[in-house]
Coordinates of N, CA and C in Angstrom, one line a residue:
X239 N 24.7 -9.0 0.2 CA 24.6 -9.4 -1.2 C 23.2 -9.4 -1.7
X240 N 22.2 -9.9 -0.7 CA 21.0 -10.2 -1.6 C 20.1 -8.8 -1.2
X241 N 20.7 -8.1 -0.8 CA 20.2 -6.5 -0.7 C 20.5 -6.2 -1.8
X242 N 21.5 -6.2 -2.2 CA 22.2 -5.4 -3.3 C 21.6 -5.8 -4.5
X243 N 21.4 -7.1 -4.9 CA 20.6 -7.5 -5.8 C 19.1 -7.4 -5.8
X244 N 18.0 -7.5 -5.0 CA 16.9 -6.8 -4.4 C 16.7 -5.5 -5.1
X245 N 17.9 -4.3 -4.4 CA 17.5 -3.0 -5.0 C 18.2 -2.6 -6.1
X246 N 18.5 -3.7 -6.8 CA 19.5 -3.3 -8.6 C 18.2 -4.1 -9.2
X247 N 18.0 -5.2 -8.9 CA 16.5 -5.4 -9.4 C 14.9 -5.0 -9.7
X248 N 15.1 -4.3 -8.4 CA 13.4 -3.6 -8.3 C 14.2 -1.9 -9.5
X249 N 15.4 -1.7 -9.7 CA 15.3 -0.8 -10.1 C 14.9 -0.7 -11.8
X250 N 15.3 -2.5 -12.1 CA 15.4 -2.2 -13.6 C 13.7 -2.9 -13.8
X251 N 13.1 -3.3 -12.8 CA 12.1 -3.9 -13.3 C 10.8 -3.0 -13.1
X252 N 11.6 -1.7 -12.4 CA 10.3 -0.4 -12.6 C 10.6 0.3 -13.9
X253 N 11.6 -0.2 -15.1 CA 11.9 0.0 -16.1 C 11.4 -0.7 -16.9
X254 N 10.3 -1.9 -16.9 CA 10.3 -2.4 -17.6 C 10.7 -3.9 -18.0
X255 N 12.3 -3.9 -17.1 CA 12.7 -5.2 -17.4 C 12.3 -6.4 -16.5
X256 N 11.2 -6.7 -16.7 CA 10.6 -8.0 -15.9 C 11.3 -9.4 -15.2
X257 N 12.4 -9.3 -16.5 CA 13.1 -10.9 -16.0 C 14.6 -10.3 -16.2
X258 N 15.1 -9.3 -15.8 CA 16.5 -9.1 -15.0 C 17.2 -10.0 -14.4
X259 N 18.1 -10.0 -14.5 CA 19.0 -11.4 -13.5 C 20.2 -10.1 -13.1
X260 N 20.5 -10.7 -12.0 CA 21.7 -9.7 -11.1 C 22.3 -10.5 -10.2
X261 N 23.9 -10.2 -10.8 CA 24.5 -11.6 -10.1 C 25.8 -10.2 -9.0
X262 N 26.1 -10.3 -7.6 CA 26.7 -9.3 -6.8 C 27.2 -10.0 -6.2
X263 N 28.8 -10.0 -6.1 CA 29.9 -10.8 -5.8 C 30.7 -10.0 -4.9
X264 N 30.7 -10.0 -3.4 CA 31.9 -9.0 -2.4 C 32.8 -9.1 -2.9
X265 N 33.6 -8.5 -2.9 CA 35.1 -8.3 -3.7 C 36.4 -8.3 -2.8
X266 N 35.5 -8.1 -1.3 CA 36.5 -7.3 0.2 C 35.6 -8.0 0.7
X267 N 36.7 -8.3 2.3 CA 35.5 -7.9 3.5 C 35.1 -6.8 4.2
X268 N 33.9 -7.3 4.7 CA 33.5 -6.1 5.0 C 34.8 -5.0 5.9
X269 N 34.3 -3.9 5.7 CA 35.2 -2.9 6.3 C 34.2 -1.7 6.8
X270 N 34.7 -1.9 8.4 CA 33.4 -0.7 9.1 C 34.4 0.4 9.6
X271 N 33.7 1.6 9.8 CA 34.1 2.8 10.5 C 33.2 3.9 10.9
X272 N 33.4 5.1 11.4 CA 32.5 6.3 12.2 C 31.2 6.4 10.8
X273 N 31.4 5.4 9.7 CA 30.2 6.5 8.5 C 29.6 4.9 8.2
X274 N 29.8 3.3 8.8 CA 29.1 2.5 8.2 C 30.0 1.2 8.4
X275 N 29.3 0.5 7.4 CA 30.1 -0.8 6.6 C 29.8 -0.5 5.6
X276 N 31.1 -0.5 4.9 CA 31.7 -0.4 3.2 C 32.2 -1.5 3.0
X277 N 31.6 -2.2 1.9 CA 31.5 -3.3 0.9 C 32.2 -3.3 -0.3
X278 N 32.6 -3.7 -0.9 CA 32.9 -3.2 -2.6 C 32.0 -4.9 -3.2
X279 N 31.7 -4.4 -4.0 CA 30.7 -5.8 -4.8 C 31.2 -5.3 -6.6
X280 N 31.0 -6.6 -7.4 CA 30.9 -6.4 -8.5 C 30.1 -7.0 -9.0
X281 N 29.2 -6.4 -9.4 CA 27.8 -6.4 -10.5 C 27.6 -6.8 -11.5
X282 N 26.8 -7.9 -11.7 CA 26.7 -7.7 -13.4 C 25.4 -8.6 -13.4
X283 N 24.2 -7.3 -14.8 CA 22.9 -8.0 -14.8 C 23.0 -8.0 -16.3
X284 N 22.0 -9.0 -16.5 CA 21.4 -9.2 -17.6 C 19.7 -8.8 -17.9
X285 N 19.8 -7.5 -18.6 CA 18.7 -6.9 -18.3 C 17.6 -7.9 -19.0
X286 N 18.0 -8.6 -19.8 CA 16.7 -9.4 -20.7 C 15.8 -8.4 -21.3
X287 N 14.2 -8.9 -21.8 CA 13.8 -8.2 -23.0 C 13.1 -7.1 -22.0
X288 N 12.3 -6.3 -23.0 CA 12.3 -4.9 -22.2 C 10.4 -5.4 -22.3
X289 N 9.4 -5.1 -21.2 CA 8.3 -5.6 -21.6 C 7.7 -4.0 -21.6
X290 N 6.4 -4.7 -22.5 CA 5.0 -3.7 -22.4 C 3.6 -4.1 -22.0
X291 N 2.8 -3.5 -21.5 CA 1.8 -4.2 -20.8 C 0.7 -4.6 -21.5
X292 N 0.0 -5.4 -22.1 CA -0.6 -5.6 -22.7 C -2.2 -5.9 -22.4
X293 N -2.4 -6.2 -21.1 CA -3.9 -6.5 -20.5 C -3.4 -6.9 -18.8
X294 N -4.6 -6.2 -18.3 CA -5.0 -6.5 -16.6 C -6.5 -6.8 -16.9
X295 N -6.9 -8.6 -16.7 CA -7.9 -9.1 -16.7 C -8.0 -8.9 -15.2
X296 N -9.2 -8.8 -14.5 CA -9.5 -8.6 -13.1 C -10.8 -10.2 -13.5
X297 N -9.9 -11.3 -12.2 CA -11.5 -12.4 -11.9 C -12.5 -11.7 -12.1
X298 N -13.4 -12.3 -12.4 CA -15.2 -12.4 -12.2 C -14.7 -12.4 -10.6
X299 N -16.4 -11.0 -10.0 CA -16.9 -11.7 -8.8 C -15.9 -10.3 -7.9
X300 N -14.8 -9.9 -8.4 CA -14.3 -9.0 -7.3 C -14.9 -7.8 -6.8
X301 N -14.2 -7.3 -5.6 CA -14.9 -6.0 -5.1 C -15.1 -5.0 -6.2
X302 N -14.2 -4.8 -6.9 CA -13.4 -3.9 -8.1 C -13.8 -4.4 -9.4
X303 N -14.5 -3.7 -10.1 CA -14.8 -3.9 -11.6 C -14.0 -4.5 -12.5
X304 N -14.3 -4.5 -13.5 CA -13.3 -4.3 -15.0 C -13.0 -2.7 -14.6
X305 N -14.0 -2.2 -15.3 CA -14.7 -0.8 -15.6 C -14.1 0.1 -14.8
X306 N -14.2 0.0 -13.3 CA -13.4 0.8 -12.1 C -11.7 0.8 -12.5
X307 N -11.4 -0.2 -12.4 CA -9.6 -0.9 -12.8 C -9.6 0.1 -13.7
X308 N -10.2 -0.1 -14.9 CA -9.4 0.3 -15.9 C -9.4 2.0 -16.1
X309 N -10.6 2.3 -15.6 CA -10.5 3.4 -15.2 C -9.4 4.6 -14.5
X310 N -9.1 4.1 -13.3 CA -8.3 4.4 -12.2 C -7.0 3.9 -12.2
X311 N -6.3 2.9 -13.0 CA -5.3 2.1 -13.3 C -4.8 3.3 -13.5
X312 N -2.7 3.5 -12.7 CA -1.6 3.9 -13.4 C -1.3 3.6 -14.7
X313 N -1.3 2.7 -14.8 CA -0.5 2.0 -16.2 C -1.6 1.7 -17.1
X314 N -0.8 1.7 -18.3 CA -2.2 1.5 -19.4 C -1.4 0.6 -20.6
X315 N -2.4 0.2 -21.2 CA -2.0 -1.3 -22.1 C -0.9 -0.4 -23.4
X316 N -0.1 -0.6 -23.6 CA 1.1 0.1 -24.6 C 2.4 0.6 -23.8
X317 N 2.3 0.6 -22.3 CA 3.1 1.3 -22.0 C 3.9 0.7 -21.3
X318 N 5.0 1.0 -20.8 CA 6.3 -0.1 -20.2 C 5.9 -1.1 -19.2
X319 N 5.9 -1.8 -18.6 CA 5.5 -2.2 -17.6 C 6.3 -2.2 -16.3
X320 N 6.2 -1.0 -15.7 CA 7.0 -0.5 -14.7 C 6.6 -1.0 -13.7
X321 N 7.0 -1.6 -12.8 CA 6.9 -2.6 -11.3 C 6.1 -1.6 -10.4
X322 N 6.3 -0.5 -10.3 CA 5.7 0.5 -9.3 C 4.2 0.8 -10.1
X323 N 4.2 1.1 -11.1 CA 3.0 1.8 -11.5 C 2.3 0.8 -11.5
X324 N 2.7 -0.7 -11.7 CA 1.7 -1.6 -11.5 C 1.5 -2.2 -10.0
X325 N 1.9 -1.8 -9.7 CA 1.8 -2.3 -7.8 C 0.9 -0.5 -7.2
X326 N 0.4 0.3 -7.8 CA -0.4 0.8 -7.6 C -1.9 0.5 -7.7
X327 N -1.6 -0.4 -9.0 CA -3.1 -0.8 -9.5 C -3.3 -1.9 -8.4
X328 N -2.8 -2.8 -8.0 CA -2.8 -3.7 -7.1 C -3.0 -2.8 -6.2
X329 N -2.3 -2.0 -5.7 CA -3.0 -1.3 -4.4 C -4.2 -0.6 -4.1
X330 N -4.7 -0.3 -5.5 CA -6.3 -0.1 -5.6 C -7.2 -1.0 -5.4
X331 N -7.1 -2.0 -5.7 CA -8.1 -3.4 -5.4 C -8.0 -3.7 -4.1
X332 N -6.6 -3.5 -3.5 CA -6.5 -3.7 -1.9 C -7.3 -3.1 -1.2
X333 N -7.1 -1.7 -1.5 CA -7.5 -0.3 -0.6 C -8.9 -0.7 -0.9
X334 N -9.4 -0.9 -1.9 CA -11.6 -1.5 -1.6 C -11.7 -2.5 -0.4
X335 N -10.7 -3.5 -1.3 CA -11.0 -4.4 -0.3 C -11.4 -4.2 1.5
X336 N -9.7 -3.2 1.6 CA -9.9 -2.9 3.2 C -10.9 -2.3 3.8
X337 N -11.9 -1.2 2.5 CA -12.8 -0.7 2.7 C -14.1 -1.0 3.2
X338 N -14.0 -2.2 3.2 CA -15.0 -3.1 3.4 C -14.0 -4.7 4.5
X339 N -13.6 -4.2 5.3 CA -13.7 -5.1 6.0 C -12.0 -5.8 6.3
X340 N -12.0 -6.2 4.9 CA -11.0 -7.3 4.3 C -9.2 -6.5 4.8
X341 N -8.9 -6.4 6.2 CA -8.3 -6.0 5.7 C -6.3 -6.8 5.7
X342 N -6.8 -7.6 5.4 CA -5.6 -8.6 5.1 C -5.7 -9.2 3.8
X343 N -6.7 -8.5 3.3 CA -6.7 -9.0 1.7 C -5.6 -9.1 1.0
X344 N -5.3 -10.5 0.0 CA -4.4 -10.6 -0.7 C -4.3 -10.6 -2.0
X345 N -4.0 -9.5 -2.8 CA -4.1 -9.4 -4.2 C -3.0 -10.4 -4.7
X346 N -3.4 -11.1 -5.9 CA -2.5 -11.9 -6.7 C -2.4 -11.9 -8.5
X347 N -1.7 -11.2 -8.7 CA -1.6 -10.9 -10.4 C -0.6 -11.6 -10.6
X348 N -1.6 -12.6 -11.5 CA -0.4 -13.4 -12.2 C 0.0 -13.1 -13.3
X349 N 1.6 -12.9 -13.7 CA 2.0 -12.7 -15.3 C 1.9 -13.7 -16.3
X350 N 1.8 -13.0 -17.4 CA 2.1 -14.4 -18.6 C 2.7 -13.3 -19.4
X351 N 4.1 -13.8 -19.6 CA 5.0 -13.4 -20.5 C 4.9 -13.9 -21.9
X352 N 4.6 -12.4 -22.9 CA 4.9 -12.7 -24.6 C 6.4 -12.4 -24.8
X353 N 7.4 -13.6 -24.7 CA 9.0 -13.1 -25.0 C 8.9 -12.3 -26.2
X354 N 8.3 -13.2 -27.6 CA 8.1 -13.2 -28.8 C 8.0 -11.3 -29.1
X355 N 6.9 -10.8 -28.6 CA 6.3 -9.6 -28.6 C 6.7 -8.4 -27.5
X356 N 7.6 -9.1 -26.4 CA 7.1 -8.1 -25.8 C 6.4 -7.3 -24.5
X357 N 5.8 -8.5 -24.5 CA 4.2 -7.8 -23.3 C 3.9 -8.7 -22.0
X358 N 3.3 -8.0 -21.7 CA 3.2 -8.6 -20.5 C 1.3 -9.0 -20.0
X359 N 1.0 -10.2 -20.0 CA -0.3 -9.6 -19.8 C -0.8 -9.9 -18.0
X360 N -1.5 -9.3 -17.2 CA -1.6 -10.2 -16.0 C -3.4 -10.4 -15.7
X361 N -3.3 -11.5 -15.0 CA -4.5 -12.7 -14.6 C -4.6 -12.1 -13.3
X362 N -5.6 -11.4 -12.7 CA -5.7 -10.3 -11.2 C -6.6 -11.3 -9.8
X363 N -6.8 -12.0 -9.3 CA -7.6 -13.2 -8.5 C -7.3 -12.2 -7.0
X364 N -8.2 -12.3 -5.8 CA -7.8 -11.9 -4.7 C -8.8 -12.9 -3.4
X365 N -7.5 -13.1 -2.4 CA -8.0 -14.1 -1.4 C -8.0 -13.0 -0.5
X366 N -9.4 -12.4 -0.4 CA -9.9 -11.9 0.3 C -9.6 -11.9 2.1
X367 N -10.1 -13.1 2.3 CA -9.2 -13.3 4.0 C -10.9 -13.0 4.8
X368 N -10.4 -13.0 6.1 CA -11.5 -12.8 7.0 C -12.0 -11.0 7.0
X369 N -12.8 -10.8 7.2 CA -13.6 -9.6 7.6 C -13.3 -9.3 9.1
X370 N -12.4 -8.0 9.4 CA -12.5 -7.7 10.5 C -12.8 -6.4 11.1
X371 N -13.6 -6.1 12.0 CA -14.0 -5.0 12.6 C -13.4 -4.3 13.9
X372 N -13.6 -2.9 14.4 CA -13.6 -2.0 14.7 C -13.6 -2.8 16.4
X373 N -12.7 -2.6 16.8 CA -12.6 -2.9 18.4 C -12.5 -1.3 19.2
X374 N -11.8 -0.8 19.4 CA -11.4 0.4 19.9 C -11.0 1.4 19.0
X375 N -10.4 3.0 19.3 CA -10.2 4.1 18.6 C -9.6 4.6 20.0
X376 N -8.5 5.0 19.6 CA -7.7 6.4 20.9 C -7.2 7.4 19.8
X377 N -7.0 8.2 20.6 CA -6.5 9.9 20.1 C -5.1 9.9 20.9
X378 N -4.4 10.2 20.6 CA -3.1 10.2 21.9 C -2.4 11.4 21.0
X379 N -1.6 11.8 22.3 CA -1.2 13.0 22.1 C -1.0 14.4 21.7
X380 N -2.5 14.9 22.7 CA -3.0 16.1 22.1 C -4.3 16.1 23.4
X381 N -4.4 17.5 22.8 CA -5.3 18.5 24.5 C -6.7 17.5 24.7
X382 N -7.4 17.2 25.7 CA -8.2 16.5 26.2 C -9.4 17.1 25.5
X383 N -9.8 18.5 25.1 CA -10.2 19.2 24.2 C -10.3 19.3 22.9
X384 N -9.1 18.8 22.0 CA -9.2 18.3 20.8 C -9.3 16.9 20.7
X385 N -9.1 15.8 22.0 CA -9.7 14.6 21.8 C -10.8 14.1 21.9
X386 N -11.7 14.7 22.7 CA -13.2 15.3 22.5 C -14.1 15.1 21.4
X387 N -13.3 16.3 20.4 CA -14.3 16.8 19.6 C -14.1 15.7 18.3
X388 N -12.4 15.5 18.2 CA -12.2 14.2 17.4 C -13.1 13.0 17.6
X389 N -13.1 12.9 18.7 CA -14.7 11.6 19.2 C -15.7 12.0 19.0
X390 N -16.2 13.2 18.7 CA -17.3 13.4 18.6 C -17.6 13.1 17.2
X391 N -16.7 13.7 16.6 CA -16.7 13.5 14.8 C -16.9 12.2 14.7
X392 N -15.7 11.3 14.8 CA -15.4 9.9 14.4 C -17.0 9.0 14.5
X393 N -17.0 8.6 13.2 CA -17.9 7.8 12.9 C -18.3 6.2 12.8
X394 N -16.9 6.2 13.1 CA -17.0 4.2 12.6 C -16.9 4.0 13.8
X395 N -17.8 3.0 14.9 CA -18.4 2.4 15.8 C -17.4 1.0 16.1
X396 N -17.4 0.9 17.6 CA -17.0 -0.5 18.0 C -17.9 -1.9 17.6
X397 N -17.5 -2.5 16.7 CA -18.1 -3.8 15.9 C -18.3 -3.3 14.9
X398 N -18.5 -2.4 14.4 CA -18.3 -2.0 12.9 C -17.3 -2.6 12.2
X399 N -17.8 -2.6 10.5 CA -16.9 -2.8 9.8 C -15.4 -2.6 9.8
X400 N -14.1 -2.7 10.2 CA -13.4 -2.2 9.9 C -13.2 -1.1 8.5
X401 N -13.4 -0.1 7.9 CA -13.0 0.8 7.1 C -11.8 1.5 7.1
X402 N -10.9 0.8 6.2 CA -9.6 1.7 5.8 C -9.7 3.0 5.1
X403 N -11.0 3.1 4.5 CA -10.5 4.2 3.6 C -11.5 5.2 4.5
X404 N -11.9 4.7 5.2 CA -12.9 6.2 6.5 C -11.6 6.8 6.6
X405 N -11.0 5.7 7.6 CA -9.8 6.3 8.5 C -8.7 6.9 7.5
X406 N -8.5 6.7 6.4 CA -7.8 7.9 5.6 C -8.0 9.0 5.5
X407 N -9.6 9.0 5.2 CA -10.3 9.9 4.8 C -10.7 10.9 5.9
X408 N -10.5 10.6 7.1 CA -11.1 11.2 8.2 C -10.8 12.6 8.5
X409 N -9.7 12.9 8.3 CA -9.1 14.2 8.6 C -10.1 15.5 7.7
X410 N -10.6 15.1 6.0 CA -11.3 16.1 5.1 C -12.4 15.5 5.8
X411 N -13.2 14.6 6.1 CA -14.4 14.1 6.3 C -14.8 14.7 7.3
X412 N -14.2 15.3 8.9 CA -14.1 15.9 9.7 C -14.2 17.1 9.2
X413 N -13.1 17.9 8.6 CA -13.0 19.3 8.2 C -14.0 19.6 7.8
X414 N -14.7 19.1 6.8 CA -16.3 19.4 6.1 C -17.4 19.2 7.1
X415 N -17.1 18.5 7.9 CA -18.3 18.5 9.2 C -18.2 19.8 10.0
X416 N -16.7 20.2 10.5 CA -16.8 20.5 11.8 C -15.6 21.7 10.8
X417 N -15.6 22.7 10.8 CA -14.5 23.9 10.1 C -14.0 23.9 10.4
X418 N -14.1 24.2 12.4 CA -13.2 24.8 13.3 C -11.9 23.7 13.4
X419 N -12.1 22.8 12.5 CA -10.8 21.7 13.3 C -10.6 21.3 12.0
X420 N -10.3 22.2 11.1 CA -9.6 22.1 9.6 C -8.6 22.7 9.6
X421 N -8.6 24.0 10.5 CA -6.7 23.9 10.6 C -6.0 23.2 11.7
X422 N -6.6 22.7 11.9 CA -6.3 21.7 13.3 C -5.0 20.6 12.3
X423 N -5.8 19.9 11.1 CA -5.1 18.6 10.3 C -4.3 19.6 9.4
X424 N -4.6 21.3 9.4 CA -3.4 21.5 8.1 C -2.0 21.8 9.1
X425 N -1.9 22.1 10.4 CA -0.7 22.3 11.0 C -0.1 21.0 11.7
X426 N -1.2 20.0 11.5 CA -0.5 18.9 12.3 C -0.1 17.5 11.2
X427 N 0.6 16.6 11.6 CA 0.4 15.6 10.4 C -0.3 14.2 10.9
X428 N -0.8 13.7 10.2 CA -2.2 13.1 10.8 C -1.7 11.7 10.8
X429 N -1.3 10.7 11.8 CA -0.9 9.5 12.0 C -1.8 8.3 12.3
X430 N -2.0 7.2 12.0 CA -2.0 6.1 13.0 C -1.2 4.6 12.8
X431 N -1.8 4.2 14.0 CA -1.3 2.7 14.1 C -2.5 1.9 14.5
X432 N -2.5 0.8 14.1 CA -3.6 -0.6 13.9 C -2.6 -1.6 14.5
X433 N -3.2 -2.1 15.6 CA -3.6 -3.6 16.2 C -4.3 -4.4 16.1
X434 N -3.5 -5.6 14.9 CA -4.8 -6.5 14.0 C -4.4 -7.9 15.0
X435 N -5.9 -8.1 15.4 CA -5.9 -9.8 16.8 C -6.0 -10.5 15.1
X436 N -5.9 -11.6 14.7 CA -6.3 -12.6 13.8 C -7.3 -13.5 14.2
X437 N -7.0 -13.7 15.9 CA -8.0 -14.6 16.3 C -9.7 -14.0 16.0
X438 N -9.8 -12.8 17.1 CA -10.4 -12.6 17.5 C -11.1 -11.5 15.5
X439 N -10.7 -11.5 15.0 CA -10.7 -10.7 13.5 C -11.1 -9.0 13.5
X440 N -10.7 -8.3 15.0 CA -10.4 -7.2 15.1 C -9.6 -6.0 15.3
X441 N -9.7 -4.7 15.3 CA -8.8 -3.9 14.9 C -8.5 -3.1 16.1
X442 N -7.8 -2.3 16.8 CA -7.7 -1.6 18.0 C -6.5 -0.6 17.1
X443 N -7.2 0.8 17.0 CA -6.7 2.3 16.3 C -6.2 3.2 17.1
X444 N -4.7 3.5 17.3 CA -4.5 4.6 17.9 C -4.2 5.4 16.9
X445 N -4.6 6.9 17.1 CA -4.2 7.8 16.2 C -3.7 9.1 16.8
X446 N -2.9 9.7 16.1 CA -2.3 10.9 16.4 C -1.9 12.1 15.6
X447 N -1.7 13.3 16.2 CA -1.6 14.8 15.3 C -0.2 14.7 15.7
X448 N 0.8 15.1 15.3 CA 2.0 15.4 15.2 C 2.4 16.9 14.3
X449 N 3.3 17.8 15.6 CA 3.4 19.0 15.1 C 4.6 18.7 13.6
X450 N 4.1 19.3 12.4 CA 4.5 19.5 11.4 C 6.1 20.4 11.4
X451 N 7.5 20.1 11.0 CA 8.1 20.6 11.3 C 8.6 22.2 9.9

């Protein structure tokens, strides 16, 4: 039930409608066979008013400007206030943040709803968190030869900053260094995984090429 209400809500509120109510009532019990569990539910929301966005003030003092935000922002002041396109802009203040260390940073945008009007404006604040660095880097799965030269490239150091956006970036950042291993990342698809200690405020990276199917 609260699945069902979850994803009937995130759908109307990437529409706009901010304060949706969705009420999802089983009708049956469940009933399973070879394709699932089938449910029957009956639905019924109250989409409430339809919002527009009206201002993303960002605190004094963040990694991220005004000027940057407003720049680089999905969404812009007149236009619906869709749940996704603003959980992008949120994901841009993150992604600095992690760029620099933070990478448990917590963005917090608070709304203030104009029923009256319409809009939506939000108050942007981020609890930063500890700074964590660079413990280890592996290569797994792939020739001892292209794990090599991957090492050779890779730039970010054990006790270094943690940097999220290196390690995105790594694959073009590489290809522009080193050519020969630029079709290397267009045939393969470029993975990792992060091991974050909290205690210890470090990172341990395994990454991987995976043949593209």
């Amino acid at each position: 039930t609260q699945q069902v209400k979850t994803n009937l809500g995130n759908f109307y509120r990437d529409q706009g409608y901010l304060e949706v109510a969705v009420k999802a009532t089983p009708l049956s019990p469940p009933a399973v066979d070879g394709a699932g569990v089938h449910i029957q539910f009956s639905v019924a929301v109250e989409e409430g008013p339809l919002y527009r966005l009206s201002t993303v003030q960002l605190a004094s003092g963040l990694l991220v400007t005004q000027g940057e935000y407003d720049k680089s922002a999905a969404l812009h002041p007149g236009e619906v206030a869709n749940r996704s396109q603003l959980g992008k802009g949120w994901d841009l203040i993150r992604y600095k943040y992690g760029s620099q260390g933070y990478l448990l940073a917590e963005v917090k945008p608070e709304p203030v709803l104009d029923r009256e009007h319409g809009t939506v404006a939000f108050h942007v604040t981020v609890n930063p968190g500890d700074v964590y660095r660079l413990n280890t880097v592996k290569f797994e799965g792939m020739p001892d030869d292209l794990r090599r030269s991957l090492l050779k490239n890779w730039q970010m150091a054990p006790e270094d900053v943690f940097d999220e956006k290196y390690l995105a970036a790594f694959p073009s950042i590489t290809s522009k260094q080193d050519p020969s291993l630029a079709k290397v990342f267009i045939d393969a698809q470029y993975t990792w995984r992060l091991s974050v200690d909290r205690q210890t405020h470090t990172v341990d990276v395994v990454i991987r090429l995976n043949k593209r199917d």
